[in-house]
Amino acid sequence: MIKPLLRNIGTTVATTIVAATAIAAPAAAGDVHVNSHRTWACSVPSGYTWSSVRINTNCAFRYEYFLLDAVNYNLTGVWACTIPSGYTYTSSRQGTNCSASPGSSPYEYRLAKA
């Protein structure tokens, strides 16, 4: 009778500790969450573009991107480093905002809804 009771208590305590750890653990530098518009992240998720890139040694590829959510926000008139789906561009310019990583394009595009 005591062994099954202790086993149940042990399982409950272990489950509680695992759940608390999952809730309290900080997000990794590369995690991208909903509502990441105008925040820095180590990767660019689907539906996003970015307007700037900078070195961050905590990121797997050593760069992080300033995200712009092209799905939930109208980015018309915004300068971006890539042209997301559903957009076109009205002008382009060469600069340093997009070209921190080797081999990347130095161009920025002024976005407009397609």
Coordinates of C-alpha atoms in Angstrom, one line a residue:
M1 CA 0.0 0.0 0.0
I2 CA 2.8 2.5 0.8
K3 CA 4.9 1.6 -2.3
P4 CA 2.1 2.4 -4.8
L5 CA 1.3 5.6 -2.9
L6 CA 5.0 6.7 -2.9
R7 CA 5.2 5.8 -6.6
N8 CA 2.2 8.0 -7.4
I9 CA 3.6 10.9 -5.3
G10 CA 7.0 10.5 -7.1
T11 CA 5.3 10.6 -10.5
T12 CA 3.3 13.7 -9.5
V13 CA 6.3 15.5 -8.2
A14 CA 8.4 14.6 -11.3
T15 CA 5.6 15.7 -13.6
T16 CA 5.2 19.0 -11.7
I17 CA 9.0 19.7 -11.9
V18 CA 9.1 19.0 -15.7
A19 CA 6.1 21.2 -16.3
A20 CA 7.6 24.0 -14.2
T21 CA 10.9 23.8 -16.0
A22 CA 9.2 24.0 -19.4
I23 CA 7.3 27.1 -18.3
A24 CA 10.2 28.9 -16.6
A25 CA 12.9 28.1 -19.1
P26 CA 14.0 31.1 -21.1
A27 CA 13.6 31.0 -24.9
A28 CA 16.7 30.4 -26.9
A29 CA 18.1 33.3 -28.9
G30 CA 16.9 31.7 -32.2
D31 CA 13.3 31.1 -31.1
V32 CA 10.8 33.0 -33.2
H33 CA 7.3 33.5 -31.7
V34 CA 4.0 34.9 -32.9
N35 CA 4.0 38.7 -32.8
S36 CA 7.7 38.9 -33.7
H37 CA 7.0 41.9 -35.9
R38 CA 9.8 44.5 -35.4
T39 CA 12.0 42.2 -33.2
W40 CA 15.4 40.6 -33.6
A41 CA 15.6 36.9 -34.3
C42 CA 18.3 34.4 -35.5
S43 CA 16.1 33.1 -38.4
V44 CA 13.5 34.5 -40.7
P45 CA 10.2 32.4 -40.5
S46 CA 7.8 31.9 -43.4
G47 CA 5.7 35.0 -44.0
Y48 CA 8.4 37.4 -42.7
T49 CA 11.0 39.5 -44.3
W50 CA 13.7 41.6 -42.6
S51 CA 15.0 45.2 -42.8
S52 CA 18.4 44.8 -41.1
V53 CA 20.9 42.2 -40.2
R54 CA 23.7 42.3 -37.6
I55 CA 26.2 39.9 -36.1
N56 CA 25.1 37.9 -33.1
T57 CA 27.4 35.1 -32.0
N58 CA 24.6 33.5 -30.0
C59 CA 22.8 32.7 -33.3
A60 CA 23.7 29.4 -35.1
F61 CA 24.7 31.3 -38.3
R62 CA 26.2 34.2 -36.3
Y63 CA 23.6 36.7 -37.7
E64 CA 20.2 38.0 -36.5
Y65 CA 17.5 39.7 -38.5
F66 CA 15.1 42.6 -37.7
L67 CA 11.8 40.9 -38.6
L68 CA 8.9 42.4 -40.4
D69 CA 5.6 40.4 -40.5
A70 CA 4.4 40.6 -44.1
V71 CA 1.2 38.6 -43.3
N72 CA -0.4 40.5 -40.4
Y73 CA 1.0 44.0 -41.2
N74 CA 0.8 46.2 -44.3
L75 CA 4.5 46.8 -45.2
T76 CA 3.7 49.2 -48.1
G77 CA 6.4 51.9 -48.1
V78 CA 8.7 50.0 -45.8
W79 CA 12.3 49.2 -46.9
A80 CA 13.1 45.5 -46.7
C81 CA 15.9 43.1 -47.6
T82 CA 13.7 40.7 -49.5
I83 CA 10.3 40.9 -51.3
P84 CA 7.8 38.8 -49.4
S85 CA 5.0 36.9 -51.1
G86 CA 2.1 39.2 -52.0
Y87 CA 4.3 42.3 -52.4
T88 CA 6.2 44.0 -55.2
Y89 CA 8.6 46.9 -54.9
T90 CA 8.5 50.5 -56.2
S91 CA 12.3 51.3 -55.9
S92 CA 15.5 49.8 -54.7
R93 CA 18.7 51.1 -53.2
Q94 CA 22.1 49.8 -52.3
G95 CA 23.2 50.0 -48.7
T96 CA 24.6 48.1 -45.7
N97 CA 21.5 47.2 -43.8
C98 CA 21.0 43.9 -45.6
S99 CA 24.6 42.8 -46.4
A100 CA 26.2 41.9 -43.2
S101 CA 26.5 38.2 -44.1
P102 CA 28.9 37.2 -46.8
G103 CA 27.3 36.7 -50.2
S104 CA 24.1 38.4 -49.3
S105 CA 22.6 41.1 -51.5
P106 CA 23.4 44.7 -50.6
Y107 CA 20.0 45.9 -52.0
E108 CA 16.9 47.1 -50.1
Y109 CA 13.5 47.2 -51.6
R110 CA 10.6 49.7 -50.9
L111 CA 7.6 47.4 -50.6
A112 CA 4.1 47.8 -52.1
K113 CA 1.2 45.4 -51.9
A114 CA 0.9 43.5 -55.2

